[in-house]
Backbone as CSV, one residue per row, in Angstrom:
resi,resn,N_x,N_y,N_z,CA_x,CA_y,CA_z,C_x,C_y,C_z
1,MET,0.806,-1.155,0.010,0.020,0.010,-0.016,0.909,1.275,0.002
2,PHE,0.584,2.153,-0.863,1.327,3.427,-0.949,0.415,4.513,-0.477
3,GLN,0.966,5.522,0.126,0.292,6.737,0.448,1.014,7.896,-0.165
4,LEU,0.395,8.637,-1.068,1.104,9.768,-1.675,1.102,10.887,-0.728
5,ILE,2.234,11.461,-0.528,2.329,12.611,0.328,2.374,13.902,-0.407
6,ALA,3.223,14.022,-1.462,3.282,15.223,-2.234,3.830,14.966,-3.622
7,PHE,3.467,15.745,-4.606,4.083,15.570,-5.945,4.039,16.879,-6.677
8,ILE,4.980,17.013,-7.626,5.030,18.112,-8.520,5.488,17.570,-9.855
9,ASN,4.913,18.130,-10.967,5.400,17.719,-12.299,5.237,18.834,-13.268
10,THR,5.953,18.744,-14.426,5.893,19.671,-15.481,5.850,18.921,-16.834
11,ALA,5.210,19.546,-17.802,5.097,18.923,-19.136,5.751,19.887,-20.159
12,LEU,6.463,19.296,-21.050,7.100,20.026,-22.200,6.426,19.516,-23.473
13,PRO,5.613,20.397,-24.174,4.918,19.960,-25.384,5.918,19.603,-26.498
14,LEU,5.648,18.501,-27.194,6.516,18.068,-28.300,5.714,18.117,-29.588
15,GLY,4.548,18.663,-29.536,3.637,18.767,-30.726,2.240,19.044,-30.203
16,ASP,1.237,18.859,-31.108,-0.137,19.117,-30.725,-0.659,18.017,-29.730
17,LYS,-0.287,16.800,-29.923,-0.821,15.745,-29.085,0.245,15.046,-28.178
18,LEU,1.464,15.375,-28.374,2.601,14.680,-27.647,3.260,15.561,-26.692
19,ALA,3.611,15.095,-25.524,4.352,15.944,-24.555,5.341,15.041,-23.728
20,PHE,6.340,15.594,-23.196,7.319,14.986,-22.316,6.986,15.465,-20.932
21,GLN,6.701,14.597,-19.955,6.376,15.035,-18.567,7.431,14.405,-17.643
22,ALA,7.945,15.296,-16.768,8.858,14.890,-15.707,8.322,15.336,-14.340
23,GLY,8.632,14.621,-13.305,8.134,15.034,-12.024,8.923,14.433,-10.881
24,ALA,8.463,14.766,-9.700,9.057,14.208,-8.456,7.887,14.061,-7.457
25,GLN,7.906,12.913,-6.807,6.837,12.695,-5.817,7.386,11.970,-4.627
26,TYR,6.876,12.338,-3.454,7.324,11.738,-2.178,6.264,10.688,-1.768
27,LEU,6.686,9.476,-1.529,5.732,8.372,-1.248,6.175,7.676,0.042
28,SER,5.142,7.132,0.717,5.393,6.392,1.873,4.847,4.955,1.582
29,HIS,5.599,3.942,1.737,5.336,2.587,1.299,5.364,1.627,2.521
30,LYS,4.259,0.923,2.709,4.141,-0.036,3.816,4.981,-1.305,3.460
31,ILE,5.937,-1.596,4.197,6.782,-2.808,3.942,6.158,-4.043,4.576
32,SER,5.827,-3.904,5.909,5.246,-5.133,6.534,4.431,-4.678,7.704
33,ASN,3.506,-5.533,8.077,2.700,-5.381,9.323,2.591,-6.862,9.829
34,VAL,3.428,-7.195,10.763,3.553,-8.551,11.201,3.137,-8.670,12.658
35,SER,2.375,-9.677,13.024,2.032,-9.990,14.366,2.266,-11.408,14.647
36,TYR,2.976,-11.685,15.784,3.186,-13.119,16.115,3.218,-13.313,17.631
37,GLU,3.024,-14.465,18.025,2.956,-14.789,19.461,3.977,-15.857,19.818
38,SER,4.499,-15.754,21.007,5.401,-16.766,21.538,4.853,-17.119,22.909
39,ALA,4.938,-18.415,23.217,4.324,-18.894,24.512,5.414,-19.356,25.418
40,VAL,5.282,-19.131,26.703,6.111,-19.612,27.737,5.207,-20.307,28.685
41,VAL,5.405,-21.658,28.821,4.610,-22.397,29.790,5.482,-23.062,30.791
42,ARG,5.232,-22.770,32.100,5.999,-23.368,33.156,5.095,-24.049,34.135
43,TYR,5.345,-25.295,34.371,4.538,-26.039,35.337,5.455,-26.594,36.351
44,ALA,5.677,-25.958,37.420,6.457,-26.454,38.542,5.555,-26.450,39.681
45,ILE,5.947,-25.782,40.708,4.999,-25.666,41.888,3.830,-24.745,41.542
46,LEU,4.223,-23.528,40.951,3.182,-22.601,40.537,2.935,-22.709,39.016
47,ARG,1.666,-22.624,38.632,1.341,-22.759,37.224,1.474,-21.339,36.542
48,GLU,2.112,-21.338,35.435,2.321,-20.007,34.713,2.121,-20.288,33.238
49,ASP,1.197,-19.585,32.593,0.973,-19.627,31.131,1.266,-18.259,30.716
50,SER,2.314,-17.957,29.982,2.625,-16.605,29.504,2.687,-16.624,27.958
51,ILE,2.130,-15.559,27.450,2.107,-15.354,26.010,2.617,-13.959,25.686
52,VAL,3.574,-13.850,24.791,4.085,-12.555,24.372,3.603,-12.323,22.936
53,THR,2.855,-11.249,22.709,2.447,-10.894,21.332,3.247,-9.681,20.890
54,ARG,3.888,-9.835,19.740,4.650,-8.719,19.192,4.038,-8.305,17.859
55,THR,3.811,-7.009,17.671,3.250,-6.421,16.429,4.250,-5.510,15.909
56,THR,4.708,-5.705,14.642,5.673,-4.800,14.028,5.072,-4.260,12.791
57,PHE,5.237,-2.940,12.561,4.785,-2.231,11.431,5.991,-1.435,10.878
58,SER,6.294,-1.644,9.583,7.450,-1.037,8.973,7.002,-0.212,7.782
59,GLN,7.519,0.986,7.566,7.179,1.808,6.535,8.449,2.457,5.929
60,ALA,8.523,2.476,4.607,9.696,3.045,3.903,9.240,4.334,3.133
61,ASN,10.056,5.305,3.216,9.789,6.594,2.488,10.661,6.709,1.243
62,TYR,10.017,7.034,0.148,10.654,7.117,-1.102,10.423,8.447,-1.776
63,VAL,11.401,8.855,-2.671,11.060,9.988,-3.583,11.218,9.307,-4.982
64,GLU,10.196,9.532,-5.796,10.191,8.927,-7.164,10.346,10.040,-8.176
65,PHE,10.970,9.683,-9.304,11.170,10.623,-10.459,10.631,9.915,-11.712
66,PRO,9.396,10.160,-12.060,8.832,9.566,-13.290,9.187,10.436,-14.511
67,LEU,9.596,9.798,-15.538,9.852,10.463,-16.883,8.845,9.818,-17.825
68,LEU,7.911,10.642,-18.318,6.773,10.123,-19.122,6.665,10.702,-20.458
69,VAL,6.138,9.944,-21.403,5.678,10.472,-22.665,4.167,10.448,-22.622
70,LYS,3.528,11.592,-22.884,2.124,11.740,-22.745,1.501,12.013,-24.173
71,TYR,0.448,11.302,-24.416,-0.241,11.385,-25.776,-1.711,11.741,-25.583
72,GLY,-2.159,12.764,-26.228,-3.557,13.198,-26.181,-4.379,12.436,-27.211
73,ILE,-5.231,11.527,-26.730,-6.074,10.757,-27.651,-7.437,11.506,-28.017
74,SER,-7.656,12.538,-27.219,-8.822,13.441,-27.434,-8.542,14.696,-26.728
75,PRO,-9.403,15.760,-26.826,-9.159,16.945,-26.067,-9.237,16.835,-24.570
76,LYS,-9.925,15.769,-24.093,-10.040,15.577,-22.665,-9.272,14.374,-22.116
77,TRP,-8.845,13.491,-22.957,-8.180,12.209,-22.523,-6.768,12.144,-22.901
78,ASN,-5.891,11.790,-22.062,-4.436,11.560,-22.327,-4.052,10.216,-21.783
79,ILE,-3.100,9.525,-22.466,-2.520,8.361,-21.943,-1.001,8.610,-21.810
80,TYR,-0.321,7.891,-20.913,1.108,8.143,-20.774,1.784,6.854,-20.271
81,ALA,3.101,6.823,-20.575,3.967,5.706,-20.160,5.397,6.240,-20.030
82,GLY,6.183,5.529,-19.358,7.585,5.954,-19.234,8.374,5.089,-18.283
83,LEU,9.356,5.728,-17.645,10.291,5.040,-16.760,10.251,5.831,-15.378
84,ARG,10.286,5.041,-14.345,10.292,5.571,-12.956,11.571,5.149,-12.169
85,THR,12.227,6.111,-11.571,13.308,5.813,-10.634,12.856,6.179,-9.224
86,SER,13.110,5.316,-8.267,12.763,5.523,-6.887,13.970,5.466,-6.041
87,LEU,14.117,6.424,-5.103,15.204,6.537,-4.150,14.700,6.285,-2.729
88,LEU,15.230,5.367,-1.989,14.789,5.078,-0.651,15.395,6.147,0.254
89,LEU,14.587,6.898,0.967,14.963,7.968,1.869,15.234,7.490,3.286
90,GLY,14.376,6.621,3.771,14.503,6.107,5.139,13.420,5.127,5.460
91,ILE,13.521,4.582,6.647,12.610,3.530,7.109,12.230,3.832,8.562
92,LYS,10.923,3.632,8.809,10.459,3.770,10.187,9.710,2.439,10.584
93,ALA,10.087,2.003,11.763,9.507,0.717,12.298,9.002,0.980,13.668
94,ASN,7.802,0.491,13.941,7.187,0.477,15.230,6.919,-0.908,15.690
95,MET,7.223,-1.231,16.919,6.942,-2.511,17.510,6.248,-2.337,18.857
96,THR,5.163,-3.100,18.993,4.424,-3.138,20.277,4.587,-4.576,20.797
97,GLU,4.903,-4.616,22.094,5.015,-5.982,22.705,4.020,-6.018,23.897
98,GLU,3.181,-7.058,23.913,2.252,-7.281,25.007,2.571,-8.566,25.702
99,HIS,2.532,-8.567,27.012,2.750,-9.798,27.838,1.482,-10.185,28.468
100,TYR,1.078,-11.433,28.342,-0.096,-11.978,28.967,0.369,-13.106,29.920
101,SER,-0.153,-13.085,31.111,0.132,-14.181,32.058,-1.180,-14.671,32.625
102,ASN,-1.442,-15.883,32.460,-2.702,-16.524,32.926,-3.965,-15.793,32.353
103,GLY,-3.882,-15.372,31.103,-5.036,-14.701,30.479,-5.189,-13.231,30.793
104,ILE,-4.291,-12.637,31.599,-4.413,-11.204,31.950,-3.254,-10.515,31.321
105,SER,-3.516,-9.322,30.712,-2.501,-8.536,30.118,-1.717,-7.786,31.187
106,SER,-0.457,-8.090,31.361,0.334,-7.537,32.396,1.067,-6.250,31.960
107,SER,1.465,-6.142,30.676,2.108,-4.957,30.264,2.017,-4.820,28.719
108,SER,2.064,-3.612,28.277,2.151,-3.355,26.849,3.223,-2.286,26.606
109,THR,4.192,-2.566,25.802,5.319,-1.686,25.608,5.470,-1.299,24.163
110,PRO,5.185,0.029,23.828,5.429,0.476,22.466,6.895,0.806,22.311
111,ILE,7.479,0.324,21.189,8.903,0.634,20.906,8.914,1.287,19.493
112,GLU,9.454,2.408,19.372,9.535,3.103,18.118,10.995,3.268,17.676
113,ASN,11.292,2.878,16.460,12.635,3.005,15.960,12.641,3.642,14.563
114,THR,13.630,4.462,14.357,13.829,5.023,12.977,15.279,4.824,12.571
115,GLY,15.493,4.903,11.290,16.878,4.769,10.815,17.104,3.449,10.167
116,LYS,18.389,2.957,10.225,18.756,1.685,9.654,18.650,0.580,10.653
117,PHE,18.081,-0.547,10.222,18.016,-1.685,11.066,18.616,-2.881,10.331
118,ALA,19.033,-3.841,11.084,19.735,-5.004,10.496,18.763,-5.731,9.520
119,GLN,17.471,-5.760,9.766,16.559,-6.504,8.932,16.254,-5.711,7.660
120,PHE,16.509,-4.371,7.665,16.205,-3.634,6.471,17.451,-3.190,5.674
121,GLU,18.620,-3.635,6.091,19.847,-3.366,5.424,19.858,-4.043,4.090
122,GLY,19.026,-5.027,3.827,18.975,-5.736,2.603,18.127,-5.032,1.532
123,LEU,17.619,-3.840,1.810,16.810,-3.149,0.843,17.670,-2.335,-0.090
124,ARG,17.358,-2.292,-1.390,18.067,-1.470,-2.322,17.651,-0.018,-2.156
125,SER,18.640,0.884,-2.320,18.343,2.330,-2.151,17.728,2.883,-3.504
126,VAL,17.944,2.196,-4.643,17.417,2.701,-5.895,16.722,1.538,-6.566
127,ASP,15.520,1.859,-7.145,14.857,0.821,-7.959,14.113,1.514,-9.128
128,PHE,13.748,0.703,-10.088,13.161,1.194,-11.302,11.837,0.575,-11.589
129,GLY,10.976,1.280,-12.360,9.689,0.709,-12.753,9.207,1.410,-13.990
130,ILE,8.054,0.897,-14.487,7.368,1.405,-15.673,5.963,1.900,-15.293
131,PRO,5.735,3.233,-15.273,4.427,3.765,-15.090,3.590,3.793,-16.306
132,LEU,2.348,3.382,-16.260,1.323,3.489,-17.336,0.136,4.191,-16.813
133,GLY,-0.456,5.101,-17.497,-1.581,5.843,-16.924,-2.477,6.467,-17.948
134,VAL,-3.541,7.008,-17.342,-4.596,7.722,-18.129,-4.983,8.958,-17.312
135,GLU,-5.267,10.024,-18.082,-5.687,11.272,-17.433,-6.907,11.838,-18.134
136,PHE,-7.817,12.310,-17.372,-9.101,12.889,-17.845,-9.159,14.333,-17.333
137,SER,-9.269,15.344,-18.281,-9.386,16.723,-17.889,-10.837,17.129,-17.608
138,LEU,-11.150,17.473,-16.384,-12.488,17.937,-16.097,-12.709,19.337,-16.711
139,ASN,-11.737,20.193,-16.555,-11.731,21.513,-17.203,-10.269,21.945,-17.337
140,ARG,-10.021,23.212,-17.638,-8.653,23.650,-17.892,-7.804,23.527,-16.617
141,TYR,-8.370,23.552,-15.493,-7.585,23.619,-14.221,-7.578,22.341,-13.354
142,ILE,-8.481,21.405,-13.629,-8.620,20.191,-12.791,-8.657,18.894,-13.658
143,SER,-7.847,17.959,-13.278,-7.798,16.663,-14.020,-7.847,15.516,-12.972
144,LEU,-8.256,14.383,-13.457,-8.226,13.103,-12.667,-7.238,12.272,-13.462
145,SER,-6.412,11.513,-12.699,-5.388,10.665,-13.313,-5.236,9.391,-12.503
146,GLY,-5.031,8.313,-13.227,-4.793,7.006,-12.596,-3.504,6.396,-13.210
147,THR,-2.657,5.824,-12.333,-1.368,5.357,-12.811,-1.120,3.961,-12.224
148,PHE,-0.636,3.129,-13.024,-0.148,1.743,-12.526,1.329,1.725,-12.704
149,ASN,2.075,1.554,-11.601,3.555,1.466,-11.637,3.964,0.011,-11.482
150,TYR,4.573,-0.585,-12.486,5.098,-1.912,-12.440,6.573,-1.905,-12.128
151,GLY,6.861,-2.544,-10.992,8.299,-2.557,-10.557,9.063,-3.491,-11.397
152,LEU,10.241,-3.041,-11.843,11.160,-3.823,-12.644,12.182,-4.516,-11.819
153,THR,12.523,-3.932,-10.740,13.672,-4.523,-9.864,13.119,-5.035,-8.530
154,ASP,13.793,-6.013,-8.038,13.469,-6.461,-6.703,14.093,-5.500,-5.675
155,PHE,13.335,-4.919,-4.803,13.955,-3.891,-3.965,14.615,-4.537,-2.728
156,THR,14.629,-5.847,-2.558,15.292,-6.550,-1.518,16.615,-7.140,-2.074
157,ARG,17.613,-7.322,-1.246,18.817,-7.943,-1.627,19.011,-9.278,-0.873
158,ASN,17.927,-9.730,-0.320,17.989,-10.908,0.538,18.116,-12.126,-0.387
159,LYS,19.244,-12.824,-0.358,19.479,-14.034,-1.170,18.842,-15.289,-0.702
160,ASN,18.188,-15.185,0.496,17.508,-16.359,1.068,16.174,-16.669,0.349
161,PHE,15.652,-15.654,-0.386,14.391,-15.870,-1.060,14.670,-16.516,-2.430
162,SER,13.699,-17.319,-2.851,13.794,-17.906,-4.203,13.295,-16.815,-5.229
163,ASN,13.450,-17.152,-6.473,13.078,-16.248,-7.513,11.536,-15.933,-7.558
164,GLU,10.761,-16.846,-6.996,9.353,-16.666,-6.997,8.872,-15.661,-5.864
165,GLN,9.804,-15.385,-4.983,9.406,-14.475,-3.868,10.113,-13.125,-3.931
166,ARG,9.939,-12.461,-4.998,10.558,-11.178,-5.171,9.621,-10.006,-4.743
167,ASP,10.204,-8.983,-4.174,9.437,-7.841,-3.722,9.699,-6.708,-4.696
168,LYS,8.683,-6.448,-5.507,8.830,-5.361,-6.500,7.939,-4.187,-6.024
169,HIS,8.503,-3.010,-6.299,7.866,-1.744,-6.024,6.737,-1.466,-7.009
170,THR,5.618,-2.176,-6.843,4.468,-2.075,-7.785,3.345,-1.421,-7.031
171,SER,2.654,-0.432,-7.733,1.547,0.249,-7.074,0.589,0.796,-8.083
172,ALA,-0.589,1.152,-7.545,-1.621,1.873,-8.385,-1.942,3.168,-7.654
173,GLN,-2.022,4.218,-8.353,-2.233,5.571,-7.738,-3.358,6.281,-8.473
174,ILE,-4.151,7.075,-7.711,-5.169,7.914,-8.238,-4.845,9.367,-7.821
175,TYR,-4.862,10.260,-8.762,-4.525,11.669,-8.450,-5.702,12.607,-8.817
176,LEU,-5.826,13.679,-8.071,-6.646,14.786,-8.409,-5.649,15.908,-8.671
177,ILE,-5.600,16.402,-9.839,-4.496,17.398,-10.266,-5.161,18.744,-10.442
178,PHE,-4.447,19.724,-9.801,-4.897,21.147,-9.941,-3.766,21.807,-10.775
179,LYS,-4.233,22.497,-11.837,-3.238,23.213,-12.730,-3.514,24.698,-12.547
180,PRO,-2.588,25.404,-11.846,-2.931,26.857,-11.598,-2.681,27.700,-12.886
181,PHE,-1.944,27.187,-13.876,-1.646,28.012,-15.048,-2.322,27.458,-16.284
Protein backbone atom coordinates (compact mmCIF):
# COMPACT_ATOMS: atom_id res chain seq x y z
CA MET A 1 0.00 0.00 0.00
CA PHE A 2 1.30 3.41 -0.94
CA GLN A 3 0.26 6.73 0.45
CA LEU A 4 1.07 9.73 -1.69
CA ILE A 5 2.37 12.61 0.38
CA ALA A 6 3.26 15.25 -2.24
CA PHE A 7 4.10 15.56 -5.92
CA ILE A 8 5.02 18.12 -8.54
CA ASN A 9 5.43 17.71 -12.29
CA THR A 10 5.85 19.67 -15.47
CA ALA A 11 5.14 18.93 -19.12
CA LEU A 12 7.07 20.02 -22.21
CA PRO A 13 4.92 19.95 -25.38
CA LEU A 14 6.50 18.07 -28.30
CA GLY A 15 3.64 18.76 -30.71
CA ASP A 16 -0.14 19.10 -30.71
CA LYS A 17 -0.80 15.73 -29.07
CA LEU A 18 2.57 14.67 -27.66
CA ALA A 19 4.36 15.91 -24.53
CA PHE A 20 7.27 14.93 -22.30
CA GLN A 21 6.39 15.00 -18.59
CA ALA A 22 8.86 14.87 -15.70
CA GLY A 23 8.12 15.03 -12.01
CA ALA A 24 9.04 14.22 -8.46
CA GLN A 25 6.83 12.68 -5.79
CA TYR A 26 7.31 11.73 -2.17
CA LEU A 27 5.72 8.40 -1.22
CA SER A 28 5.37 6.33 1.90
CA HIS A 29 5.35 2.55 1.31
CA LYS A 30 4.16 -0.05 3.81
CA ILE A 31 6.78 -2.80 3.96
CA SER A 32 5.25 -5.10 6.54
CA ASN A 33 2.72 -5.42 9.29
CA VAL A 34 3.56 -8.57 11.22
CA SER A 35 2.02 -9.95 14.39
CA TYR A 36 3.22 -13.10 16.10
CA GLU A 37 2.95 -14.81 19.46
CA SER A 38 5.40 -16.80 21.53
CA ALA A 39 4.34 -18.87 24.50
CA VAL A 40 6.13 -19.62 27.74
CA VAL A 41 4.57 -22.42 29.76
CA ARG A 42 6.03 -23.33 33.15
CA TYR A 43 4.52 -26.02 35.33
CA ALA A 44 6.47 -26.45 38.52
CA ILE A 45 4.99 -25.66 41.89
CA LEU A 46 3.18 -22.60 40.51
CA ARG A 47 1.34 -22.74 37.21
CA GLU A 48 2.29 -20.03 34.71
CA ASP A 49 0.99 -19.61 31.16
CA SER A 50 2.66 -16.63 29.51
CA ILE A 51 2.12 -15.36 25.99
CA VAL A 52 4.07 -12.55 24.37
CA THR A 53 2.44 -10.87 21.36
CA ARG A 54 4.66 -8.71 19.18
CA THR A 55 3.25 -6.48 16.44
CA THR A 56 5.68 -4.83 14.03
CA PHE A 57 4.78 -2.22 11.42
CA SER A 58 7.43 -1.00 8.98
CA GLN A 59 7.19 1.83 6.50
CA ALA A 60 9.69 3.05 3.88
CA ASN A 61 9.80 6.59 2.52
CA TYR A 62 10.67 7.11 -1.14
CA VAL A 63 11.10 9.93 -3.60
CA GLU A 64 10.18 8.96 -7.15
CA PHE A 65 11.16 10.57 -10.43
CA PRO A 66 8.84 9.56 -13.28
CA LEU A 67 9.85 10.45 -16.86
CA LEU A 68 6.79 10.08 -19.09
CA VAL A 69 5.67 10.46 -22.68
CA LYS A 70 2.10 11.75 -22.74
CA TYR A 71 -0.21 11.39 -25.76
CA GLY A 72 -3.54 13.20 -26.18
CA ILE A 73 -6.07 10.77 -27.65
CA SER A 74 -8.82 13.42 -27.47
CA PRO A 75 -9.14 16.96 -26.09
CA LYS A 76 -10.05 15.59 -22.63
CA TRP A 77 -8.20 12.22 -22.52
CA ASN A 78 -4.45 11.56 -22.32
CA ILE A 79 -2.49 8.34 -21.93
CA TYR A 80 1.10 8.13 -20.75
CA ALA A 81 3.95 5.70 -20.17
CA GLY A 82 7.59 5.96 -19.23
CA LEU A 83 10.27 5.07 -16.72
CA ARG A 84 10.29 5.63 -12.95
CA THR A 85 13.33 5.81 -10.66
CA SER A 86 12.76 5.55 -6.89
CA LEU A 87 15.22 6.49 -4.15
CA LEU A 88 14.82 5.09 -0.63
CA LEU A 89 15.01 7.98 1.87
CA GLY A 90 14.50 6.13 5.13
CA ILE A 91 12.60 3.53 7.11
CA LYS A 92 10.42 3.78 10.18
CA ALA A 93 9.52 0.74 12.26
CA ASN A 94 7.17 0.53 15.24
CA MET A 95 6.94 -2.50 17.49
CA THR A 96 4.45 -3.16 20.27
CA GLU A 97 5.02 -5.98 22.72
CA GLU A 98 2.25 -7.27 25.01
CA HIS A 99 2.77 -9.78 27.81
CA TYR A 100 -0.10 -11.98 28.98
CA SER A 101 0.13 -14.16 32.05
CA ASN A 102 -2.72 -16.54 32.92
CA GLY A 103 -5.01 -14.70 30.48
CA ILE A 104 -4.40 -11.24 31.96
CA SER A 105 -2.50 -8.51 30.11
CA SER A 106 0.33 -7.53 32.40
CA SER A 107 2.09 -4.94 30.24
CA SER A 108 2.14 -3.33 26.82
CA THR A 109 5.34 -1.70 25.60
CA PRO A 110 5.43 0.45 22.46
CA ILE A 111 8.89 0.62 20.90
CA GLU A 112 9.55 3.09 18.07
CA ASN A 113 12.67 2.99 15.94
CA THR A 114 13.80 5.02 12.97
CA GLY A 115 16.88 4.78 10.82
CA LYS A 116 18.75 1.70 9.65
CA PHE A 117 17.99 -1.70 11.06
CA ALA A 118 19.69 -5.01 10.46
CA GLN A 119 16.54 -6.52 8.93
CA PHE A 120 16.23 -3.60 6.47
CA GLU A 121 19.85 -3.33 5.39
CA GLY A 122 18.96 -5.72 2.59
CA LEU A 123 16.80 -3.11 0.83
CA ARG A 124 18.09 -1.46 -2.33
CA SER A 125 18.32 2.31 -2.17
CA VAL A 126 17.42 2.70 -5.89
CA ASP A 127 14.87 0.81 -7.96
CA PHE A 128 13.16 1.21 -11.32
CA GLY A 129 9.69 0.73 -12.74
CA ILE A 130 7.36 1.40 -15.66
CA PRO A 131 4.40 3.74 -15.05
CA LEU A 132 1.35 3.48 -17.33
CA GLY A 133 -1.58 5.81 -16.92
CA VAL A 134 -4.58 7.72 -18.13
CA GLU A 135 -5.67 11.30 -17.43
CA PHE A 136 -9.08 12.92 -17.85
CA SER A 137 -9.37 16.73 -17.89
CA LEU A 138 -12.49 17.93 -16.10
CA ASN A 139 -11.73 21.50 -17.17
CA ARG A 140 -8.67 23.66 -17.87
CA TYR A 141 -7.59 23.63 -14.20
CA ILE A 142 -8.61 20.20 -12.81
CA SER A 143 -7.81 16.67 -13.99
CA LEU A 144 -8.21 13.13 -12.69
CA SER A 145 -5.39 10.68 -13.29
CA GLY A 146 -4.79 7.01 -12.61
CA THR A 147 -1.37 5.35 -12.80
CA PHE A 148 -0.15 1.78 -12.51
CA ASN A 149 3.55 1.46 -11.63
CA TYR A 150 5.05 -1.92 -12.46
CA GLY A 151 8.27 -2.57 -10.54
CA LEU A 152 11.16 -3.84 -12.64
CA THR A 153 13.66 -4.52 -9.88
CA ASP A 154 13.47 -6.50 -6.67
CA PHE A 155 13.95 -3.92 -3.92
CA THR A 156 15.34 -6.53 -1.52
CA ARG A 157 18.84 -7.95 -1.62
CA ASN A 158 18.01 -10.96 0.52
CA LYS A 159 19.47 -14.00 -1.21
CA ASN A 160 17.50 -16.36 1.06
CA PHE A 161 14.39 -15.87 -1.07
CA SER A 162 13.80 -17.88 -4.20
CA ASN A 163 13.05 -16.24 -7.55
CA GLU A 164 9.31 -16.65 -6.97
CA GLN A 165 9.41 -14.47 -3.84
CA ARG A 166 10.58 -11.13 -5.20
CA ASP A 167 9.43 -7.85 -3.71
CA LYS A 168 8.82 -5.36 -6.48
CA HIS A 169 7.87 -1.75 -5.97
CA THR A 170 4.50 -2.06 -7.78
CA SER A 171 1.56 0.25 -7.06
CA ALA A 172 -1.62 1.86 -8.34
CA GLN A 173 -2.26 5.55 -7.74
CA ILE A 174 -5.15 7.94 -8.27
CA TYR A 175 -4.54 11.69 -8.46
CA LEU A 176 -6.64 14.82 -8.41
CA ILE A 177 -4.54 17.36 -10.29
CA PHE A 178 -4.84 21.14 -9.95
CA LYS A 179 -3.25 23.22 -12.72
CA PRO A 180 -2.88 26.85 -11.64
CA PHE A 181 -1.63 28.02 -15.07
